[in-house]
Amino acid sequence: MSAVRTPPTASTSARRDAEATKAAILRSARYLLARHAHADITLKAVAERAGVSPPLILKYFGNKDALFARVMSFEADAEALLDAPLHELGRHMVRHVLESQSERGADPLLRIAFAPLHGEQGDILRANFRAQVTERLAERLTGPDTGLRAELAVGTLLGLGVMYGIARGPHMRASTLDTLVERYAPVVQAQLTP
Amino acid sequence: MSAVRTPPTASTSARRDAEATKAAILRSARYLLARHAHADITLKAVAERAGVSPPLILKYFGNKDALFARVMSFEADAEALLDAPLHELGRHMVRHVLESQSERGADPLLRIAFAPLHGEQGDILRANFRAQVTERLAERLTGPDTGLRAELAVGTLLGLGVMYGIARGPHMRASTLDTLVERYAPVVQAQLTP
């Protein structure tokens, strides 16, 4: 590999701008969904908060419902979270949660912790979380009580994310990723392959 | 024990009213603290939302700062959470979290999951959580890395609470308390007495 880094071309930087804009639109939709009923949020409000025009949102996401579905889906994150053979899935999931937090400053899985307890948005998030995360994990398990074990395994991961990202435990923060994986992976794996 | 239940006396029902009023005031303060800066919240606003008069808040809580300190403290819950000998603390804590959720519909510990990431209120909640919950647990542990192990143990409990109370995992909800304690206590205890 060459040590010389070429400057980004015009097309690279355009792609970066597009990604940053999409991220701003998703953040805006997420912000408004956490505070208002689905039906009360206009495309114009999402656009204004993101600092873009409504047609740009249509260009990137198709329509309002498609945008909201994207915000409330765990599909893409579950794909990455579950992408390892079962016997090392505990390690992989712990590493994935901690890397999401430490490198990207966000853990998409944790959106379930903020799901409103009442109303449509919370119910959609809960239904998606079950279908896309816990039930999908349960299908990979064998032995008794696969559904319960999957929920408890995912529970341990959510707790890891809350403790690291929100409570910001200073001892966790001062530990290396490898130390945390070493200590916590067995906790998760015990539910997967007891 | 007599099977006959006597109707509540006037003083019993007065005590109940007082408890209900205090709870309404705490709920109101919690609601406003989650949405506004500490300094911007007036006693009048808390009173209005709770449906009481400002002087009644002073009577029950002393002053605004004392009321807010109460809302942001984990002291009372940590007392109950940690109230067991170390060798059976895992079981006790799991049972405590699940009973808080299933019997009282709330888990005071979970307030840390909703701590705002920026601003004074989140920082106070985080500092209280460390001093009153994780560090207090760490002091009871022996061996290496007591601080880290305490954080990871509390992390598993937070995840249990999120999965049961917010994600509302249907398999957890369909299980008995004893089953859940049986399955999850070893996860917690492994961090306490490895």
CSV table of C-alpha atoms in Angstrom, one decimal:
chain,number,residue,atom,x,y,z
A,1,MET,CA,0.0,0.0,0.0
A,2,SER,CA,1.2,3.5,-0.8
A,3,ALA,CA,1.7,5.9,2.0
A,4,VAL,CA,0.8,8.8,-0.2
A,5,ARG,CA,-2.8,9.9,0.2
A,6,THR,CA,-4.3,11.6,-2.8
A,7,PRO,CA,-6.7,14.5,-2.1
A,8,PRO,CA,-10.4,13.6,-2.5
A,9,THR,CA,-11.7,14.1,-6.0
A,10,ALA,CA,-14.7,16.2,-6.7
A,11,SER,CA,-17.0,13.2,-6.9
A,12,THR,CA,-15.7,11.8,-3.6
A,13,SER,CA,-16.5,15.1,-1.9
A,14,ALA,CA,-19.9,15.3,-3.5
A,15,ARG,CA,-20.7,11.8,-2.2
A,16,ARG,CA,-19.6,12.9,1.3
A,17,ASP,CA,-21.9,15.9,1.1
A,18,ALA,CA,-24.8,13.7,0.1
A,19,GLU,CA,-24.1,11.4,3.0
A,20,ALA,CA,-23.9,14.3,5.4
A,21,THR,CA,-27.1,15.7,4.1
A,22,LYS,CA,-28.9,12.3,4.4
A,23,ALA,CA,-27.7,12.0,7.9
A,24,ALA,CA,-29.0,15.5,8.7
A,25,ILE,CA,-32.4,14.6,7.3
A,26,LEU,CA,-32.5,11.4,9.4
A,27,ARG,CA,-31.5,13.3,12.5
A,28,SER,CA,-34.2,15.9,11.9
A,29,ALA,CA,-36.9,13.2,11.4
A,30,ARG,CA,-35.7,11.3,14.5
A,31,TYR,CA,-35.8,14.5,16.5
A,32,LEU,CA,-39.4,15.4,15.4
A,33,LEU,CA,-40.7,11.8,15.7
A,34,ALA,CA,-39.5,11.8,19.4
A,35,ARG,CA,-41.7,14.9,20.1
A,36,HIS,CA,-44.7,14.9,17.8
A,37,ALA,CA,-47.2,12.4,16.4
A,38,HIS,CA,-46.3,10.9,13.1
A,39,ALA,CA,-49.3,12.5,11.4
A,40,ASP,CA,-48.5,16.0,12.7
A,41,ILE,CA,-45.0,16.1,11.2
A,42,THR,CA,-44.8,17.7,7.7
A,43,LEU,CA,-42.0,17.2,5.2
A,44,LYS,CA,-41.5,20.9,5.4
A,45,ALA,CA,-40.8,20.8,9.1
A,46,VAL,CA,-38.2,17.9,8.6
A,47,ALA,CA,-36.6,19.9,5.8
A,48,GLU,CA,-36.4,23.1,7.8
A,49,ARG,CA,-34.8,21.5,10.7
A,50,ALA,CA,-32.3,19.7,8.5
A,51,GLY,CA,-31.5,23.0,6.6
A,52,VAL,CA,-32.5,21.5,3.2
A,53,SER,CA,-35.4,21.8,0.8
A,54,PRO,CA,-38.4,19.4,0.8
A,55,PRO,CA,-37.7,18.2,-2.8
A,56,LEU,CA,-34.2,17.1,-1.7
A,57,ILE,CA,-35.8,14.8,0.9
A,58,LEU,CA,-38.0,13.4,-1.8
A,59,LYS,CA,-35.0,12.8,-4.0
A,60,TYR,CA,-33.1,10.9,-1.2
A,61,PHE,CA,-35.9,9.0,0.5
A,62,GLY,CA,-38.9,8.9,-1.9
A,63,ASN,CA,-41.6,10.1,0.5
A,64,LYS,CA,-42.4,10.9,4.1
A,65,ASP,CA,-43.5,7.4,5.1
A,66,ALA,CA,-40.4,5.8,3.5
A,67,LEU,CA,-38.3,8.3,5.5
A,68,PHE,CA,-40.0,7.5,8.7
A,69,ALA,CA,-39.8,3.8,8.1
A,70,ARG,CA,-36.1,4.2,7.6
A,71,VAL,CA,-35.8,6.1,10.9
A,72,MET,CA,-37.7,3.4,12.8
A,73,SER,CA,-36.0,0.4,11.2
A,74,PHE,CA,-33.3,-1.7,13.0
A,75,GLU,CA,-32.8,-3.7,9.8
A,76,ALA,CA,-29.4,-2.3,8.7
A,77,ASP,CA,-28.0,-2.4,12.2
A,78,ALA,CA,-29.3,-5.9,13.0
A,79,GLU,CA,-27.5,-7.1,9.8
A,80,ALA,CA,-24.2,-5.9,11.1
A,81,LEU,CA,-24.9,-6.9,14.7
A,82,LEU,CA,-25.7,-10.5,13.9
A,83,ASP,CA,-23.0,-10.9,11.2
A,84,ALA,CA,-20.9,-13.7,12.9
A,85,PRO,CA,-21.0,-17.4,13.5
A,86,LEU,CA,-23.0,-18.4,16.5
A,87,HIS,CA,-20.0,-19.7,18.6
A,88,GLU,CA,-18.4,-16.2,18.4
A,89,LEU,CA,-21.5,-14.1,18.2
A,90,GLY,CA,-21.2,-12.9,21.8
A,91,ARG,CA,-17.8,-11.4,21.1
A,92,HIS,CA,-18.9,-9.9,17.8
A,93,MET,CA,-22.0,-8.2,19.3
A,94,VAL,CA,-20.2,-6.7,22.2
A,95,ARG,CA,-17.5,-5.4,19.9
A,96,HIS,CA,-20.2,-4.0,17.5
A,97,VAL,CA,-22.1,-2.2,20.3
A,98,LEU,CA,-18.9,-0.6,21.7
A,99,GLU,CA,-17.5,0.3,18.3
A,100,SER,CA,-20.7,2.0,17.4
A,101,GLN,CA,-20.5,4.0,20.5
A,102,SER,CA,-16.8,4.9,20.6
A,103,GLU,CA,-16.2,5.4,16.8
A,104,ARG,CA,-19.5,6.7,15.6
A,105,GLY,CA,-20.8,8.2,18.9
A,106,ALA,CA,-24.2,6.5,18.4
A,107,ASP,CA,-25.6,3.0,18.8
A,108,PRO,CA,-28.6,2.5,16.5
A,109,LEU,CA,-29.8,-0.4,18.7
A,110,LEU,CA,-30.2,2.0,21.7
A,111,ARG,CA,-33.1,3.8,19.9
A,112,ILE,CA,-35.3,1.2,21.5
A,113,ALA,CA,-34.4,2.5,25.0
A,114,PHE,CA,-35.9,5.8,24.0
A,115,ALA,CA,-39.1,4.4,22.5
A,116,PRO,CA,-42.1,6.3,23.9
A,117,LEU,CA,-44.2,4.0,26.1
A,118,HIS,CA,-47.4,5.3,24.5
A,119,GLY,CA,-48.5,6.0,21.0
A,120,GLU,CA,-47.9,4.8,17.5
A,121,GLN,CA,-44.2,5.6,17.2
A,122,GLY,CA,-43.2,3.5,20.3
A,123,ASP,CA,-45.4,0.6,19.1
A,124,ILE,CA,-43.7,0.6,15.6
A,125,LEU,CA,-40.3,0.8,17.2
A,126,ARG,CA,-41.1,-2.1,19.5
A,127,ALA,CA,-42.6,-4.3,16.7
A,128,ASN,CA,-39.6,-3.6,14.4
A,129,PHE,CA,-37.1,-4.3,17.3
A,130,ARG,CA,-38.8,-7.7,17.9
A,131,ALA,CA,-39.0,-8.7,14.2
A,132,GLN,CA,-35.7,-7.4,13.1
A,133,VAL,CA,-33.5,-8.0,16.2
A,134,THR,CA,-34.7,-10.4,18.9
A,135,GLU,CA,-36.7,-12.8,16.8
A,136,ARG,CA,-34.0,-12.9,14.1
A,137,LEU,CA,-31.5,-13.8,16.8
A,138,ALA,CA,-33.8,-16.4,18.3
A,139,GLU,CA,-34.1,-18.1,14.9
A,140,ARG,CA,-30.3,-18.8,15.0
A,141,LEU,CA,-30.4,-20.4,18.5
A,142,THR,CA,-31.0,-24.0,19.3
A,143,GLY,CA,-32.2,-25.8,22.5
A,144,PRO,CA,-35.0,-24.7,24.8
A,145,ASP,CA,-36.5,-21.2,25.2
A,146,THR,CA,-34.7,-19.6,22.2
A,147,GLY,CA,-37.1,-16.6,22.3
A,148,LEU,CA,-36.4,-15.8,25.9
A,149,ARG,CA,-32.7,-16.4,25.6
A,150,ALA,CA,-32.5,-14.1,22.6
A,151,GLU,CA,-34.3,-11.3,24.5
A,152,LEU,CA,-32.0,-11.7,27.5
A,153,ALA,CA,-28.9,-11.7,25.3
A,154,VAL,CA,-30.1,-8.5,23.6
A,155,GLY,CA,-30.9,-7.1,27.0
A,156,THR,CA,-27.3,-7.5,28.2
A,157,LEU,CA,-26.2,-5.6,25.0
A,158,LEU,CA,-28.7,-2.8,25.6
A,159,GLY,CA,-27.4,-2.4,29.2
A,160,LEU,CA,-23.8,-2.3,27.9
A,161,GLY,CA,-24.8,0.5,25.5
A,162,VAL,CA,-26.6,2.5,28.2
A,163,MET,CA,-23.8,2.1,30.7
A,164,TYR,CA,-21.1,3.1,28.2
A,165,GLY,CA,-23.0,5.7,26.1
A,166,ILE,CA,-25.4,7.4,28.5
A,167,ALA,CA,-24.3,6.7,32.1
A,168,ARG,CA,-20.8,7.0,30.7
A,169,GLY,CA,-19.2,4.7,33.4
A,170,PRO,CA,-15.7,6.1,33.9
A,171,HIS,CA,-14.2,2.6,34.5
A,172,MET,CA,-15.6,1.4,31.2
A,173,ARG,CA,-14.5,4.5,29.5
A,174,ALA,CA,-11.0,4.0,30.8
A,175,SER,CA,-10.8,0.4,29.6
A,176,THR,CA,-9.6,-0.8,26.2
A,177,LEU,CA,-12.1,-2.3,23.8
A,178,ASP,CA,-10.4,-5.7,24.1
A,179,THR,CA,-10.7,-5.7,27.9
A,180,LEU,CA,-14.4,-4.9,27.7
A,181,VAL,CA,-15.0,-7.6,25.0
A,182,GLU,CA,-13.1,-10.1,27.1
A,183,ARG,CA,-15.1,-9.4,30.2
A,184,TYR,CA,-18.6,-9.0,28.7
A,185,ALA,CA,-18.7,-11.4,25.8
A,186,PRO,CA,-19.1,-14.5,28.1
A,187,VAL,CA,-22.2,-12.8,29.7
A,188,VAL,CA,-23.8,-12.6,26.2
A,189,GLN,CA,-22.6,-15.9,24.9
A,190,ALA,CA,-24.0,-17.7,28.0
A,191,GLN,CA,-27.5,-16.9,26.7
A,192,LEU,CA,-26.7,-17.9,23.1
A,193,THR,CA,-24.9,-21.2,23.7
A,194,PRO,CA,-25.6,-22.2,27.3
B,1,MET,CA,-55.2,-12.9,60.3
B,2,SER,CA,-58.8,-11.6,59.9
B,3,ALA,CA,-60.3,-11.9,56.4
B,4,VAL,CA,-62.5,-8.8,57.2
B,5,ARG,CA,-61.0,-5.6,55.8
B,6,THR,CA,-62.0,-2.5,57.7
B,7,PRO,CA,-62.6,0.6,55.7
B,8,PRO,CA,-59.7,3.1,55.8
B,9,THR,CA,-60.0,5.6,58.5
B,10,ALA,CA,-60.0,9.4,57.8
B,11,SER,CA,-56.2,9.6,58.7
B,12,THR,CA,-55.3,6.6,56.5
B,13,SER,CA,-57.0,8.2,53.5
B,14,ALA,CA,-55.5,11.6,54.3
B,15,ARG,CA,-52.1,9.9,54.3
B,16,ARG,CA,-52.9,8.3,50.9
B,17,ASP,CA,-53.9,11.7,49.5
B,18,ALA,CA,-50.7,13.2,50.7
B,19,GLU,CA,-48.7,10.4,49.1
B,20,ALA,CA,-50.6,10.7,45.8
B,21,THR,CA,-50.0,14.5,45.8
B,22,LYS,CA,-46.3,14.1,46.5
B,23,ALA,CA,-46.1,11.6,43.6
B,24,ALA,CA,-47.9,14.0,41.3
B,25,ILE,CA,-45.5,16.8,42.2
B,26,LEU,CA,-42.4,14.5,41.6
B,27,ARG,CA,-43.9,13.4,38.2
B,28,SER,CA,-44.4,17.0,37.2
B,29,ALA,CA,-40.9,18.0,38.2
B,30,ARG,CA,-39.5,15.0,36.3
B,31,TYR,CA,-41.5,15.9,33.2
B,32,LEU,CA,-40.4,19.5,33.2
B,33,LEU,CA,-36.7,18.7,34.0
B,34,ALA,CA,-36.7,16.4,31.0
B,35,ARG,CA,-37.7,19.3,28.7
B,36,HIS,CA,-36.3,22.5,30.2
B,37,ALA,CA,-33.2,23.9,31.8
B,38,HIS,CA,-33.2,23.7,35.6
B,39,ALA,CA,-33.0,27.5,35.9
B,40,ASP,CA,-36.0,28.0,33.6
B,41,ILE,CA,-38.5,25.9,35.6
B,42,THR,CA,-40.5,27.9,38.1
B,43,LEU,CA,-42.2,26.4,41.2
B,44,LYS,CA,-45.4,27.8,39.7
B,45,ALA,CA,-45.0,25.7,36.6
B,46,VAL,CA,-44.4,22.5,38.6
B,47,ALA,CA,-47.4,23.3,40.7
B,48,GLU,CA,-49.7,23.9,37.7
B,49,ARG,CA,-48.8,20.7,36.0
B,50,ALA,CA,-49.3,18.7,39.2
B,51,GLY,CA,-52.6,20.5,39.9
B,52,VAL,CA,-51.6,21.8,43.3
B,53,SER,CA,-50.6,25.2,44.8
B,54,PRO,CA,-47.0,26.3,45.0
B,55,PRO,CA,-47.2,26.6,48.8
B,56,LEU,CA,-48.1,22.9,49.0
B,57,ILE,CA,-44.9,22.0,47.2
B,58,LEU,CA,-42.9,24.1,49.7
B,59,LYS,CA,-44.7,22.3,52.5
B,60,TYR,CA,-43.8,18.8,51.2
B,61,PHE,CA,-40.3,19.4,49.7
B,62,GLY,CA,-38.9,22.6,51.3
B,63,ASN,CA,-37.8,24.4,48.2
B,64,LYS,CA,-37.3,24.0,44.5
B,65,ASP,CA,-33.7,22.9,44.7
B,66,ALA,CA,-34.6,20.3,47.3
B,67,LEU,CA,-37.4,19.0,45.1
B,68,PHE,CA,-35.1,18.7,42.1
B,69,ALA,CA,-32.4,17.0,44.1
B,70,ARG,CA,-35.0,14.5,45.1
B,71,VAL,CA,-36.0,13.9,41.5
B,72,MET,CA,-32.4,13.4,40.4
B,73,SER,CA,-31.3,11.2,43.3
B,74,PHE,CA,-30.9,7.4,43.1
B,75,GLU,CA,-30.2,7.2,46.9
B,76,ALA,CA,-33.5,5.6,48.0
B,77,ASP,CA,-33.6,3.1,45.1
B,78,ALA,CA,-29.9,2.2,45.5
B,79,GLU,CA,-30.6,1.4,49.2
B,80,ALA,CA,-33.3,-1.1,48.2
B,81,LEU,CA,-31.3,-2.4,45.2
B,82,LEU,CA,-28.2,-3.2,47.2
B,83,ASP,CA,-29.9,-4.6,50.3
B,84,ALA,CA,-28.6,-8.2,50.3
B,85,PRO,CA,-25.5,-10.1,51.2
B,86,LEU,CA,-22.9,-10.1,48.4
B,87,HIS,CA,-23.2,-13.9,47.6
B,88,GLU,CA,-26.9,-13.5,46.8
B,89,LEU,CA,-26.9,-9.9,45.6
B,90,GLY,CA,-27.2,-10.9,41.9
B,91,ARG,CA,-30.6,-12.6,42.6
B,92,HIS,CA,-31.7,-9.8,44.8
B,93,MET,CA,-30.9,-7.1,42.2
B,94,VAL,CA,-32.6,-8.9,39.3
B,95,ARG,CA,-35.7,-9.5,41.4
B,96,HIS,CA,-35.7,-5.9,42.6
B,97,VAL,CA,-35.5,-4.5,39.0
B,98,LEU,CA,-38.3,-6.8,37.7
B,99,GLU,CA,-40.6,-6.2,40.7
B,100,SER,CA,-40.2,-2.4,40.3
B,101,GLN,CA,-41.3,-2.8,36.7
B,102,SER,CA,-44.1,-5.4,37.1
B,103,GLU,CA,-45.6,-4.1,40.4
B,104,ARG,CA,-44.9,-0.4,40.4
B,105,GLY,CA,-44.7,0.0,36.6
B,106,ALA,CA,-41.5,2.0,37.0
B,107,ASP,CA,-37.8,1.4,37.6
B,108,PRO,CA,-36.1,4.4,39.2
B,109,LEU,CA,-32.7,3.0,38.1
B,110,LEU,CA,-33.8,3.4,34.5
B,111,ARG,CA,-33.9,7.2,34.8
B,112,ILE,CA,-30.2,7.1,33.9
B,113,ALA,CA,-31.2,5.7,30.5
B,114,PHE,CA,-33.1,8.9,29.8
B,115,ALA,CA,-30.4,11.2,31.1
B,116,PRO,CA,-29.9,14.0,28.5
B,117,LEU,CA,-26.4,13.7,26.9
B,118,HIS,CA,-25.8,17.5,27.1
B,119,GLY,CA,-26.5,20.0,29.8
B,120,GLU,CA,-26.6,20.3,33.6
B,121,GLN,CA,-29.5,17.8,34.3
B,122,GLY,CA,-27.8,14.9,32.5
B,123,ASP,CA,-24.5,15.7,34.3
B,124,ILE,CA,-26.1,15.7,37.7
B,125,LEU,CA,-27.9,12.5,37.0
B,126,ARG,CA,-24.7,10.8,35.8
B,127,ALA,CA,-22.7,12.1,38.8
B,128,ASN,CA,-25.5,10.9,41.2
B,129,PHE,CA,-25.7,7.5,39.5
B,130,ARG,CA,-22.0,7.0,39.9
B,131,ALA,CA,-21.7,8.0,43.5
B,132,GLN,CA,-25.0,6.5,44.7
B,133,VAL,CA,-25.2,3.3,42.6
B,134,THR,CA,-22.0,2.0,40.8
B,135,GLU,CA,-19.4,3.3,43.2
B,136,ARG,CA,-21.4,2.2,46.2
B,137,LEU,CA,-21.6,-1.3,44.7
B,138,ALA,CA,-17.9,-1.3,43.8
B,139,GLU,CA,-17.1,-0.6,47.5
B,140,ARG,CA,-18.7,-3.9,48.4
B,141,LEU,CA,-16.7,-6.0,45.9
B,142,THR,CA,-13.3,-7.6,46.4
B,143,GLY,CA,-10.6,-8.6,44.0
B,144,PRO,CA,-9.3,-6.9,40.9
B,145,ASP,CA,-11.2,-4.2,38.9
B,146,THR,CA,-14.0,-3.6,41.3
B,147,GLY,CA,-15.0,-0.4,39.7
B,148,LEU,CA,-15.3,-1.9,36.2
B,149,ARG,CA,-17.1,-5.0,37.5
B,150,ALA,CA,-19.6,-2.9,39.3
B,151,GLU,CA,-20.3,-0.9,36.2
B,152,LEU,CA,-20.7,-4.0,34.1
B,153,ALA,CA,-23.0,-5.6,36.7
B,154,VAL,CA,-25.2,-2.5,36.8
B,155,GLY,CA,-25.1,-2.4,33.0
B,156,THR,CA,-26.7,-5.9,32.9
B,157,LEU,CA,-29.4,-4.7,35.2
B,158,LEU,CA,-30.1,-1.6,33.1
B,159,GLY,CA,-30.4,-3.8,30.0
B,160,LEU,CA,-32.8,-6.1,31.8
B,161,GLY,CA,-35.0,-3.1,32.7
B,162,VAL,CA,-34.9,-1.7,29.1
B,163,MET,CA,-35.8,-5.1,27.6
B,164,TYR,CA,-38.6,-5.7,30.0
B,165,GLY,CA,-40.1,-2.3,30.5
B,166,ILE,CA,-39.4,-0.4,27.2
B,167,ALA,CA,-38.8,-3.0,24.5
B,168,ARG,CA,-41.3,-5.2,26.3
B,169,GLY,CA,-39.9,-8.5,25.1
B,170,PRO,CA,-42.9,-10.8,24.8
B,171,HIS,CA,-41.0,-13.9,26.0
B,172,MET,CA,-39.8,-12.1,29.1
B,173,ARG,CA,-43.3,-10.8,29.7
B,174,ALA,CA,-44.7,-14.3,29.4
B,175,SER,CA,-42.2,-15.8,31.9
B,176,THR,CA,-42.6,-16.0,35.7
B,177,LEU,CA,-40.4,-13.8,37.9
B,178,ASP,CA,-38.7,-16.9,39.3
B,179,THR,CA,-37.7,-18.1,35.8
B,180,LEU,CA,-36.3,-14.7,34.9
B,181,VAL,CA,-34.3,-14.5,38.2
B,182,GLU,CA,-33.1,-18.1,37.7
B,183,ARG,CA,-31.8,-17.3,34.2
B,184,TYR,CA,-30.4,-13.8,34.7
B,185,ALA,CA,-29.0,-13.7,38.2
B,186,PRO,CA,-25.9,-15.7,37.3
B,187,VAL,CA,-25.2,-13.1,34.6
B,188,VAL,CA,-25.1,-10.4,37.2
B,189,GLN,CA,-23.4,-12.5,39.9
B,190,ALA,CA,-20.6,-13.4,37.6
B,191,GLN,CA,-19.4,-9.7,37.8
B,192,LEU,CA,-19.9,-9.5,41.5
B,193,THR,CA,-18.1,-12.7,42.6
B,194,PRO,CA,-16.2,-14.0,39.6
